[in-house]
Short mmCIF file of N, CA, C and O in Angstrom, two decimals:
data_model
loop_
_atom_site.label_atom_id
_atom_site.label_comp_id
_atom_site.label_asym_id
_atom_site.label_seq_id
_atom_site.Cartn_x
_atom_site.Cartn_y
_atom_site.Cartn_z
N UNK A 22 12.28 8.32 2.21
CA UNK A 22 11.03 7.59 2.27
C UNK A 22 10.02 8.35 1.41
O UNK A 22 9.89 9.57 1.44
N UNK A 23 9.07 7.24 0.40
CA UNK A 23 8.24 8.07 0.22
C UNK A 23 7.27 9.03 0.69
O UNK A 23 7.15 9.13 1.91
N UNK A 24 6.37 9.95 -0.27
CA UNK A 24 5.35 10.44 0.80
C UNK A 24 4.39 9.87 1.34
O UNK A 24 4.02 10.18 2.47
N UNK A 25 3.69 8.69 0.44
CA UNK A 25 2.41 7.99 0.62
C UNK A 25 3.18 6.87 1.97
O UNK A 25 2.71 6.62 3.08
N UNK A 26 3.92 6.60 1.61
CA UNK A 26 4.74 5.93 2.97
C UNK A 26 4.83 6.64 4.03
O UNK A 26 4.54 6.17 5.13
N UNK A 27 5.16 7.68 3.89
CA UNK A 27 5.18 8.56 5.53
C UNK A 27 3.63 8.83 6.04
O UNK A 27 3.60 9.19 7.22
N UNK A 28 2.65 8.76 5.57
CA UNK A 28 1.20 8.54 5.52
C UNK A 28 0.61 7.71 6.50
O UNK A 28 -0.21 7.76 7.42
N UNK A 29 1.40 6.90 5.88
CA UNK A 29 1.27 5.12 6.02
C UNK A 29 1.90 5.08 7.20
O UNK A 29 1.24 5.08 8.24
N UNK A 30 3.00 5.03 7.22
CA UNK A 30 3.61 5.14 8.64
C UNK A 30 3.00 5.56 9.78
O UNK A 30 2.78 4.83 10.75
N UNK A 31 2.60 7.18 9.68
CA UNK A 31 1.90 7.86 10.35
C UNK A 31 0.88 7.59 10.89
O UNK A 31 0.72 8.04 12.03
N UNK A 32 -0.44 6.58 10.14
CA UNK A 32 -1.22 5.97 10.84
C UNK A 32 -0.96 4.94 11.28
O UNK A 32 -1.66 4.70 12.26
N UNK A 33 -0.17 4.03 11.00
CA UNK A 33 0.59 2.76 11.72
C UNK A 33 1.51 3.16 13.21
O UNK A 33 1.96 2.38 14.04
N UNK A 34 1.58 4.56 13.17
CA UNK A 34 2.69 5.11 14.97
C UNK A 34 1.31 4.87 15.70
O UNK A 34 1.21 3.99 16.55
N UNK A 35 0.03 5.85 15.26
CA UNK A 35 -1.10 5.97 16.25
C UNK A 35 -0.95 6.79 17.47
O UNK A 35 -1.82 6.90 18.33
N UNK A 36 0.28 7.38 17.48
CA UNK A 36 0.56 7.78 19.14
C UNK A 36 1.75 7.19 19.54
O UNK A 36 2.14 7.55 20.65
N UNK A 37 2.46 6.33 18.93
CA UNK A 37 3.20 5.51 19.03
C UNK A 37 4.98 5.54 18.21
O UNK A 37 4.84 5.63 16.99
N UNK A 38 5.94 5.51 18.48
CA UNK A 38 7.16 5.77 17.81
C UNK A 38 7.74 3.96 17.17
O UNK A 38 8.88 3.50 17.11
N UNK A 39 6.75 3.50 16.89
CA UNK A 39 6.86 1.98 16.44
C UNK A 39 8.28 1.73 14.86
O UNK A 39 9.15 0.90 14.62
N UNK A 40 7.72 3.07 14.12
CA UNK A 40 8.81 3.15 12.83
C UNK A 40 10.19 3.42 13.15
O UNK A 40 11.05 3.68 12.31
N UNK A 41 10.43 3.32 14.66
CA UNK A 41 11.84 3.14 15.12
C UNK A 41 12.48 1.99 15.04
O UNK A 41 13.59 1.91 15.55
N UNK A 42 12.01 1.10 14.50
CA UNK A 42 12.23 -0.82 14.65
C UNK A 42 13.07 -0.30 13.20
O UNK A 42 12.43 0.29 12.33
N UNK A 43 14.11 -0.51 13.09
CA UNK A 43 14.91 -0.51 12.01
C UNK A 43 14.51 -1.83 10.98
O UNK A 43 14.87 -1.83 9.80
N UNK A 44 13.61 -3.09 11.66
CA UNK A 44 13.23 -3.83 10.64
C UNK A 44 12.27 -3.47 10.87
O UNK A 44 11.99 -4.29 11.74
N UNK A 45 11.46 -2.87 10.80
CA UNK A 45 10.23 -2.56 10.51
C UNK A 45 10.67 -1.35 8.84
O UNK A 45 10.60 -1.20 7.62
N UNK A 46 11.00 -0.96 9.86
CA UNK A 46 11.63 0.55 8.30
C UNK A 46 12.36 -0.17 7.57
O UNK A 46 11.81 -0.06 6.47
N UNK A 47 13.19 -0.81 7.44
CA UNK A 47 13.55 -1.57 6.26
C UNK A 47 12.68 -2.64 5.62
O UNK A 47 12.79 -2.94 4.43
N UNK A 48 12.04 -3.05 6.24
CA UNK A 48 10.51 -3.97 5.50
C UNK A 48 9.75 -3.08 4.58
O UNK A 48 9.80 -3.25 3.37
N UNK A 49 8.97 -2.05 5.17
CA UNK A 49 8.31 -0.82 4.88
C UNK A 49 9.19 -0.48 3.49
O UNK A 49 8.73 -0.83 2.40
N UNK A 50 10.40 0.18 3.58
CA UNK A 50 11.02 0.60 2.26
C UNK A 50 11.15 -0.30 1.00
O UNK A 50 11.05 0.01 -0.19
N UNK A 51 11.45 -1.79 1.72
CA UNK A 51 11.50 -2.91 0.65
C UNK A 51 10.33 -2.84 -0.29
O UNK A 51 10.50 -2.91 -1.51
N UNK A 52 9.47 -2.74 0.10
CA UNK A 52 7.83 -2.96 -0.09
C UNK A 52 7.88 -1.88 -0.74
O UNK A 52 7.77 -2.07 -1.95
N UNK A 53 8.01 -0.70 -0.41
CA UNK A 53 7.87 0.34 -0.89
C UNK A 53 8.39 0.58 -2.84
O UNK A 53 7.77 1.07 -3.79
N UNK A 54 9.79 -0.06 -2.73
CA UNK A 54 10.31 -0.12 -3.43
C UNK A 54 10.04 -1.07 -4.44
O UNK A 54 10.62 -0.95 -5.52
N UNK A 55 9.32 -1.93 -4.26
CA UNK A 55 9.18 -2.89 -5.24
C UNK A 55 7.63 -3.10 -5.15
O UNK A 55 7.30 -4.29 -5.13
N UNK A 56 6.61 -2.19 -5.10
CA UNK A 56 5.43 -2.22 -4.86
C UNK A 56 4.90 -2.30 -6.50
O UNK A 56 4.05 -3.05 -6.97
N UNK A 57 5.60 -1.41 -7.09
CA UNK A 57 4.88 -1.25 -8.84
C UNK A 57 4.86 -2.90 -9.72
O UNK A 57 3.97 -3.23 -10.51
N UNK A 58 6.37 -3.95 -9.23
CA UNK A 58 6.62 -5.12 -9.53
C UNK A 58 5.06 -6.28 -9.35
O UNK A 58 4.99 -6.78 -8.23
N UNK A 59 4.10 -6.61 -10.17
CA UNK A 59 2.86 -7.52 -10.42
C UNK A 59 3.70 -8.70 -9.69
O UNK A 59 2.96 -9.62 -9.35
N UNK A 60 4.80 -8.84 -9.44
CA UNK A 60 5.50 -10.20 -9.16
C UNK A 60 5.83 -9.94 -7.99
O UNK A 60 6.89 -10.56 -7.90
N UNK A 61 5.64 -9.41 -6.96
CA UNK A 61 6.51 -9.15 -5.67
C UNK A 61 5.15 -10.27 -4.86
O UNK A 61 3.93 -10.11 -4.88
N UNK A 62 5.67 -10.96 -4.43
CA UNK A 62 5.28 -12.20 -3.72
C UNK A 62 6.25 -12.12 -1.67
O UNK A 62 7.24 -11.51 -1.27
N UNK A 63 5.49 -12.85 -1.14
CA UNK A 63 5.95 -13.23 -0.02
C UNK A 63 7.79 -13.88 -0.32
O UNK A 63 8.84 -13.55 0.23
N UNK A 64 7.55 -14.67 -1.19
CA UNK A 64 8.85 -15.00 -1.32
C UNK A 64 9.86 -14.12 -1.84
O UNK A 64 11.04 -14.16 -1.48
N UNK A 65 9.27 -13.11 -2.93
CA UNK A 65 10.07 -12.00 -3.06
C UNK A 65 10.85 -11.49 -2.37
O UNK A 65 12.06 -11.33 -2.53
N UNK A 66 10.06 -11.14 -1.36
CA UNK A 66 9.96 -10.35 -0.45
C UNK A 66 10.88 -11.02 0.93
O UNK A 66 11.27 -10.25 1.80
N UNK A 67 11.05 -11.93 0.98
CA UNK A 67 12.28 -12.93 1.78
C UNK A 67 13.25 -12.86 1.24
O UNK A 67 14.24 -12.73 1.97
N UNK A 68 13.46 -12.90 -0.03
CA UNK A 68 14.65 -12.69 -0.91
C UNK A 68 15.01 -11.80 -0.43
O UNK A 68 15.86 -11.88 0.45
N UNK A 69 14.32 -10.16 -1.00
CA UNK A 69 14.90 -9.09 -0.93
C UNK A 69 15.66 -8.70 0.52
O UNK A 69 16.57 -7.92 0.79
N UNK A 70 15.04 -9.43 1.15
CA UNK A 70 15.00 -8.90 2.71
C UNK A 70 16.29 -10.02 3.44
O UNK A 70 16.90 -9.74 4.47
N UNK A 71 16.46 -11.11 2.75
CA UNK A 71 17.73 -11.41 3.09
C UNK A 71 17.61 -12.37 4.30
O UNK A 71 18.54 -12.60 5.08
N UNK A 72 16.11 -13.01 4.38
CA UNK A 72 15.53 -13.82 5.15
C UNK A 72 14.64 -15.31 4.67
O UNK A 72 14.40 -15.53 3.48
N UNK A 73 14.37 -15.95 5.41
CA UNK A 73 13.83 -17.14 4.87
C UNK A 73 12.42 -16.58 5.01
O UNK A 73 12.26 -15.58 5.72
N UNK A 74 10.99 -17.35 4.16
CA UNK A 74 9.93 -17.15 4.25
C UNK A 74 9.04 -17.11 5.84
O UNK A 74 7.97 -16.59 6.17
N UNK A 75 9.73 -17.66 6.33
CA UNK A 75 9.49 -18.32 7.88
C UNK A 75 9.63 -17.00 8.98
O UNK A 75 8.90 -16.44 9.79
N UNK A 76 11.25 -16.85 8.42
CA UNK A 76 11.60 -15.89 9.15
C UNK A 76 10.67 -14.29 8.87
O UNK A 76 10.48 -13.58 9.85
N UNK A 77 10.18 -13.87 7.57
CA UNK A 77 9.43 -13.09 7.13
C UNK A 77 8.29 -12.68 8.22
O UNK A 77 8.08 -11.69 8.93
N UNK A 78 7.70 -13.89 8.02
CA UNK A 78 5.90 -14.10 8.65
C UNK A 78 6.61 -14.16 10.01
O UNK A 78 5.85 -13.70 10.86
N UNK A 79 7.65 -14.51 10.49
CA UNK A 79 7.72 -13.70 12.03
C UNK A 79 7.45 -13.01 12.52
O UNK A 79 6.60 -12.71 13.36
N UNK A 80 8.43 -12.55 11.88
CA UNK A 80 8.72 -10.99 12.10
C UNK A 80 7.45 -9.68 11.61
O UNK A 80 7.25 -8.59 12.15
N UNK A 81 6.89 -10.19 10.61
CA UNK A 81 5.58 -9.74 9.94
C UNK A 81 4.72 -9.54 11.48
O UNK A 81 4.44 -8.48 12.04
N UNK A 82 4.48 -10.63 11.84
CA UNK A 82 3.78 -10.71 12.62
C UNK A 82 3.96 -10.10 14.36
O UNK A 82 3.24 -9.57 15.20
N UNK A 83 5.36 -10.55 14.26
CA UNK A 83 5.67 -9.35 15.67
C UNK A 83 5.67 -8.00 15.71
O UNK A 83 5.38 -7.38 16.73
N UNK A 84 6.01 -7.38 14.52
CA UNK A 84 6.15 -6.14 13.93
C UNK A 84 4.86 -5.57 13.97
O UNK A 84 4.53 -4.85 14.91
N UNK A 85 3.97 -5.88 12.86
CA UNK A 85 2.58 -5.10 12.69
C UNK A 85 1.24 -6.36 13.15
O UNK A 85 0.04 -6.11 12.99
N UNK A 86 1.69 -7.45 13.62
CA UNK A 86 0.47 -7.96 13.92
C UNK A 86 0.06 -8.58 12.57
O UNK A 86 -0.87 -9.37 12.77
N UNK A 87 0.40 -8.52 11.29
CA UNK A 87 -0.24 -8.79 10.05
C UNK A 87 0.71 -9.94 9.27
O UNK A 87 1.90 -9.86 9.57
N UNK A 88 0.40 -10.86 8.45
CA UNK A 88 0.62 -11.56 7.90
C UNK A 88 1.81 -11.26 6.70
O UNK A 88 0.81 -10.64 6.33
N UNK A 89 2.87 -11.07 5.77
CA UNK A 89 3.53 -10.66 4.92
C UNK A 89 2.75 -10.19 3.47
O UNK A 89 2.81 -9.10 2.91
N UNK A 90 2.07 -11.31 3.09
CA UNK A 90 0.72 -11.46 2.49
C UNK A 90 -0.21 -10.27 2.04
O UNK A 90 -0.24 -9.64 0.98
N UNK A 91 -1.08 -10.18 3.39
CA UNK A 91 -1.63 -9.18 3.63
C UNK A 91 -0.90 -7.74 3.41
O UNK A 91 -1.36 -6.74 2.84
N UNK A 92 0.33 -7.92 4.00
CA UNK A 92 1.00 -6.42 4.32
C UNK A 92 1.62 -5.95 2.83
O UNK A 92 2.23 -4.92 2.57
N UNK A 93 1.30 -6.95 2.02
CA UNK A 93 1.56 -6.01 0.80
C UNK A 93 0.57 -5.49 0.39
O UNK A 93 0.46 -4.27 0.28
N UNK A 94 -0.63 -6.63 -0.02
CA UNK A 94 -1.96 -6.27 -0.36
C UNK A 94 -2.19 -4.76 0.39
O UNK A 94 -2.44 -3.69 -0.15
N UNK A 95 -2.02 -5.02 1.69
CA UNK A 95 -2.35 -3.44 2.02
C UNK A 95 -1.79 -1.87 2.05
O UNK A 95 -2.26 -0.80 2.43
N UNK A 96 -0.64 -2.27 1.52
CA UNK A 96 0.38 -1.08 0.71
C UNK A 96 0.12 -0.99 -0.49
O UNK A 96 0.60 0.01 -1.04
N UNK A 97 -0.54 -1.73 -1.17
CA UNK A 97 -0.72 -1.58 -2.93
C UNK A 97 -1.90 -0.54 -2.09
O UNK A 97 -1.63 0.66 -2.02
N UNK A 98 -3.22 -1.07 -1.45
CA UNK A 98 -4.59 -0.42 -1.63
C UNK A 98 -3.91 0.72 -1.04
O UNK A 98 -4.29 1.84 -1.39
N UNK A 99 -3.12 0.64 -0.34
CA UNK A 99 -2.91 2.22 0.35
C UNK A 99 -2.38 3.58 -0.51
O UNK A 99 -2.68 4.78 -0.45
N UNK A 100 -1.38 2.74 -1.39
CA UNK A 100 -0.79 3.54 -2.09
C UNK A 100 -1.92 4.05 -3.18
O UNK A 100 -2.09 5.19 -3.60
N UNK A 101 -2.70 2.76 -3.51
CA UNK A 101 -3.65 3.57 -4.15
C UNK A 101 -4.46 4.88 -4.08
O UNK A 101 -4.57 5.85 -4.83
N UNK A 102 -5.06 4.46 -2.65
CA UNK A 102 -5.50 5.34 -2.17
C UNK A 102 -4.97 6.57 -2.41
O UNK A 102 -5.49 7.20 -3.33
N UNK A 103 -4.12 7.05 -1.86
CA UNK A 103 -3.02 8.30 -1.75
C UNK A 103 -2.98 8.50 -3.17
O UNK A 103 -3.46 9.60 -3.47
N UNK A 104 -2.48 7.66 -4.41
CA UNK A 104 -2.49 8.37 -5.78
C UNK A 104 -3.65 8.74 -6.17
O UNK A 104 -3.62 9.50 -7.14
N UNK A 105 -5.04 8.40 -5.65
CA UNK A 105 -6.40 9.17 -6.25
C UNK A 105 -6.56 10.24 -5.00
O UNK A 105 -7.30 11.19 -5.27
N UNK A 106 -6.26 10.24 -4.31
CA UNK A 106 -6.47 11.21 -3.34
C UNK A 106 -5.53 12.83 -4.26
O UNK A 106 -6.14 13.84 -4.61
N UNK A 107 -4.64 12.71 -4.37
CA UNK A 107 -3.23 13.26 -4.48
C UNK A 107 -3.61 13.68 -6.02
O UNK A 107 -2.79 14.45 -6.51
N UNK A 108 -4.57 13.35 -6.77
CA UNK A 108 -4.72 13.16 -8.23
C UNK A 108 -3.19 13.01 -8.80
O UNK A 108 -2.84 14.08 -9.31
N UNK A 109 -2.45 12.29 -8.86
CA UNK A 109 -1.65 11.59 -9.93
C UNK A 109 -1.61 10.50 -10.76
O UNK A 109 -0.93 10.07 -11.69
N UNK A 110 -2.85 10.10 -9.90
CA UNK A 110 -3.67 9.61 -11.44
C UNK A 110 -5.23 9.50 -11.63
O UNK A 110 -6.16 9.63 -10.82
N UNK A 111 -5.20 9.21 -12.96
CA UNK A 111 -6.79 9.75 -13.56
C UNK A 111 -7.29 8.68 -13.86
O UNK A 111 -8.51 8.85 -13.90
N UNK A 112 -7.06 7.77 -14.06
CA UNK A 112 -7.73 6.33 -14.18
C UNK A 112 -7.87 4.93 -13.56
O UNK A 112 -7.46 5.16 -12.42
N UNK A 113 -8.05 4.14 -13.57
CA UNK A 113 -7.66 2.84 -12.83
C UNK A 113 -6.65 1.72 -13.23
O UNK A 113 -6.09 0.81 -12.64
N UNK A 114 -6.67 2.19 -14.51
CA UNK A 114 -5.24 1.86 -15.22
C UNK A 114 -4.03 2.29 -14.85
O UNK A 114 -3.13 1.49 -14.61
N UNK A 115 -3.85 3.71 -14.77
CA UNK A 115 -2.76 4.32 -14.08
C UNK A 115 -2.29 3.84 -12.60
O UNK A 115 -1.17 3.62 -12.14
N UNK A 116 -3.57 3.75 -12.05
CA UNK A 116 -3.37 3.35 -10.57
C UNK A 116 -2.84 1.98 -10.51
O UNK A 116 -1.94 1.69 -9.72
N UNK A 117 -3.30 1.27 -11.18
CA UNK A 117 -2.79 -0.39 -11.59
C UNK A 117 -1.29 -0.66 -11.52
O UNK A 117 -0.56 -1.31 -10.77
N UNK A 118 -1.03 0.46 -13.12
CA UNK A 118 0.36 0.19 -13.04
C UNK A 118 1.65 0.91 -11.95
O UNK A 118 2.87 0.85 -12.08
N UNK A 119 0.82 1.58 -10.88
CA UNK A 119 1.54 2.25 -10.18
C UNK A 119 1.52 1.46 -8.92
O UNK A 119 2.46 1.58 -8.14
N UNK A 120 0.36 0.51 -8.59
CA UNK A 120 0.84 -0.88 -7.39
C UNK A 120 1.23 -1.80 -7.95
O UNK A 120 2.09 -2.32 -7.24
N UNK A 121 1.10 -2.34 -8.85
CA UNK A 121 1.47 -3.61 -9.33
C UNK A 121 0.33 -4.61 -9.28
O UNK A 121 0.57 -5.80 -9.07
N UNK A 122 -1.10 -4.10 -9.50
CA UNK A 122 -2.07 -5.12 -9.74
C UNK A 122 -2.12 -4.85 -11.18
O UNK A 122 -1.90 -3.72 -11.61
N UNK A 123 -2.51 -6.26 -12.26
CA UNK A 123 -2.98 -5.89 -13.69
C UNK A 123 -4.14 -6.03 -13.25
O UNK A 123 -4.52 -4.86 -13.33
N UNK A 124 -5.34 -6.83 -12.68
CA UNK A 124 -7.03 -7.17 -12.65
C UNK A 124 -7.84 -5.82 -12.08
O UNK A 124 -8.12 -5.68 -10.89
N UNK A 125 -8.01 -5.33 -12.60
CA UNK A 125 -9.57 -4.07 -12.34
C UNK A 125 -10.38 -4.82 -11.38
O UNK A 125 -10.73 -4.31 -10.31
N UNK A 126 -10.67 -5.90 -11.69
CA UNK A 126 -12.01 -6.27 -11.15
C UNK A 126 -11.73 -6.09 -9.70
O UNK A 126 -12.34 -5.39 -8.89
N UNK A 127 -10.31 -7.13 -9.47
CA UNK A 127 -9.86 -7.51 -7.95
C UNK A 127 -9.32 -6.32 -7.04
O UNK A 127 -9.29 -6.49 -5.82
N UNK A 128 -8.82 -4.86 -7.71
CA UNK A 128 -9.00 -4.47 -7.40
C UNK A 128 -9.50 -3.37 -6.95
O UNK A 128 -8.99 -2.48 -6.27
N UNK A 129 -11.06 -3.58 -7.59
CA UNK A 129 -11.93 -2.52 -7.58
C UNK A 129 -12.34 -3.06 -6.38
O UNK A 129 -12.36 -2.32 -5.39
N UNK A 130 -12.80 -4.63 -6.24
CA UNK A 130 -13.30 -4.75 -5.29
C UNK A 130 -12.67 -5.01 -3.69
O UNK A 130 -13.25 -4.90 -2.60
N UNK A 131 -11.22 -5.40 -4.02
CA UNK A 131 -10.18 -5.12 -2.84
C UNK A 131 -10.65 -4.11 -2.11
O UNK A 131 -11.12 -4.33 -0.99
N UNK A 132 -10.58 -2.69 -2.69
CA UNK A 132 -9.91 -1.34 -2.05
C UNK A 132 -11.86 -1.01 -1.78
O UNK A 132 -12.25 -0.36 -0.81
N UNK A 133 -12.69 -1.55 -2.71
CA UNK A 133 -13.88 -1.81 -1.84
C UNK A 133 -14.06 -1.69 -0.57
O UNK A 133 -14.51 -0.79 0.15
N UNK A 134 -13.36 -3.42 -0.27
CA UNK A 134 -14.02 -3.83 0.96
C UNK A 134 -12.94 -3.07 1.77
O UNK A 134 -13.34 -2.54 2.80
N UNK A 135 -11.58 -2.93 1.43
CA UNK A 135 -10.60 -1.99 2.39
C UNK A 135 -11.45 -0.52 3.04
O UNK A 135 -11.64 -0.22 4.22
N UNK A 136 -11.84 0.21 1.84
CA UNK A 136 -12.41 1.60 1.92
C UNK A 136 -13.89 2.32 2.06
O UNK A 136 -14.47 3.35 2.39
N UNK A 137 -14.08 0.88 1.52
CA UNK A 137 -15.62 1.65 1.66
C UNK A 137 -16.35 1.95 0.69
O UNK A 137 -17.56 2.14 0.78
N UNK A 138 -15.58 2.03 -0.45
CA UNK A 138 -16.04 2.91 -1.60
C UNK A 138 -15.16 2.65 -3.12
O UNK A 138 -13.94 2.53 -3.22
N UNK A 139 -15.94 2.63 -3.99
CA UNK A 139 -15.15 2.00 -5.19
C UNK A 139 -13.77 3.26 -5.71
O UNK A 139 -13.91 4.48 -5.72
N UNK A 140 -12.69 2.59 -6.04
CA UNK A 140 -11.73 3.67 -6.94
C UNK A 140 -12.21 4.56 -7.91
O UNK A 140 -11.44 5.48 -8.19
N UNK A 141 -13.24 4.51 -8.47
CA UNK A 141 -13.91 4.79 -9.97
C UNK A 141 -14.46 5.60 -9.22
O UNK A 141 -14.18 6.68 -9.73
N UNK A 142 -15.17 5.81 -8.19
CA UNK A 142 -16.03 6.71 -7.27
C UNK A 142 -14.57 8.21 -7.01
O UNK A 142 -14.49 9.10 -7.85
N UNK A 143 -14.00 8.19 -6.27
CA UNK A 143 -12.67 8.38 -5.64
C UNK A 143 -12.14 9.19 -7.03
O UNK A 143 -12.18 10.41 -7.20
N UNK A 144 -11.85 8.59 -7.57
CA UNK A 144 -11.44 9.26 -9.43
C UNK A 144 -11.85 10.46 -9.75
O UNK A 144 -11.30 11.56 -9.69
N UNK A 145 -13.45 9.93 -10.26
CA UNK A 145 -14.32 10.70 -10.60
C UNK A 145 -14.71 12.63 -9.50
O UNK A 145 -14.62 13.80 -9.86
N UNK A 146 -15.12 11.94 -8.14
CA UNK A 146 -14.68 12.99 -7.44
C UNK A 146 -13.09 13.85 -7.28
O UNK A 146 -13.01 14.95 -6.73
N UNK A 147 -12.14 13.26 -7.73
CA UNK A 147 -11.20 13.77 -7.90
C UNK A 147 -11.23 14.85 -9.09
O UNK A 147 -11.17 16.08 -9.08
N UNK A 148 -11.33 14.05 -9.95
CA UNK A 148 -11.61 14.51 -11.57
C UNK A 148 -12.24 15.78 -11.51
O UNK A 148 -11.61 16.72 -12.00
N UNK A 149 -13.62 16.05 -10.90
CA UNK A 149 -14.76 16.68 -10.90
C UNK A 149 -14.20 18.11 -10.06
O UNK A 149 -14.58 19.24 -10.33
N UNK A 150 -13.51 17.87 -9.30
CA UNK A 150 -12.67 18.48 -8.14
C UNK A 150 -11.31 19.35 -8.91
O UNK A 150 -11.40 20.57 -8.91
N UNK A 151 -10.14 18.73 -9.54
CA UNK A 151 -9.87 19.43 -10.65
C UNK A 151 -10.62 19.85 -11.36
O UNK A 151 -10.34 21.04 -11.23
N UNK A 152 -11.52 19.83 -12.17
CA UNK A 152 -12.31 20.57 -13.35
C UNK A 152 -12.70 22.21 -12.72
O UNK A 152 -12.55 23.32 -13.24
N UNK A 153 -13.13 21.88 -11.66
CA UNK A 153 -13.77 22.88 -10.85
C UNK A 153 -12.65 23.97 -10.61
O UNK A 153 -12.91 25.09 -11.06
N UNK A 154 -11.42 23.79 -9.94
CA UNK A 154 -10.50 24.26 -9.48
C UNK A 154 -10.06 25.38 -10.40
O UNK A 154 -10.03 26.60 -10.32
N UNK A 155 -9.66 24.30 -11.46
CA UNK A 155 -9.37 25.10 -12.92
C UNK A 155 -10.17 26.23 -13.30
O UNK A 155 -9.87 27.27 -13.88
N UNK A 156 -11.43 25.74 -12.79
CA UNK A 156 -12.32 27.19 -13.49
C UNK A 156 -11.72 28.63 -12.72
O UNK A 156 -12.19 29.73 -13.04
#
């Protein structure tokens, strides 16, 4: 599993041993795995998983309470998160091509309303944070 995934996980247990649902952890990895793909869709994501769309948003929903939809959207912003946190990357471009959004705009303002605070903000303090270090 990745690291930004075990993260992720970690605040999704809460106190809780929930990443024991073997479909839950195999959802989680799917996602994981095909997160960089601009094309990974709900239906993708039934494909990969070897389920109908129906069956997806079930289980989506018994699992984490969240929509399939959503639950990617919120593994791209997460993962984001974690790559400006983590500095492995330095721009919003980088970060782009490392979830699988191409639009800046959508998700500058996604991980906005997710975080609180713009990526470009997050960066920059990163950035500023290496420079310093180095000295």
């Amino acid at each position: 599993m990745s690291e930004w995934l075990e993260v992720w996980v970690n605040e999704l247990n809460n106190g809780q041993n929930i990443y024991r649902d073997s479909e839950l952890k195999i959802l989680l990895i799917i996602i994981d795995q095909h997160l960089s793909n601009p094309k990974l869709t709900v239906e993708m994501l039934a494909g990969l998983l070897e389920m109908s769309r129906r069956q997806l948003y079930r289980n989506s929903e018994r699992l984490l309470d969240i929509p399939p939809g959503k639950l990617i959207k919120e593994a791209r912003l997460r993962k984001a998160r974690w790559l400006i946190r983590k500095g492995r990357c330095k721009t919003t471009g980088q970060v782009l091509n490392e979830i699988g959004l191409g639009t800046a705009r959508y998700f500058e303002q996604e991980f906005k309303n997710r975080f609180e605070v713009y990526p470009e903000n997050l960066l920059t303090q990163n950035n500023q944070l290496a420079q310093v270090q180095a000295l």
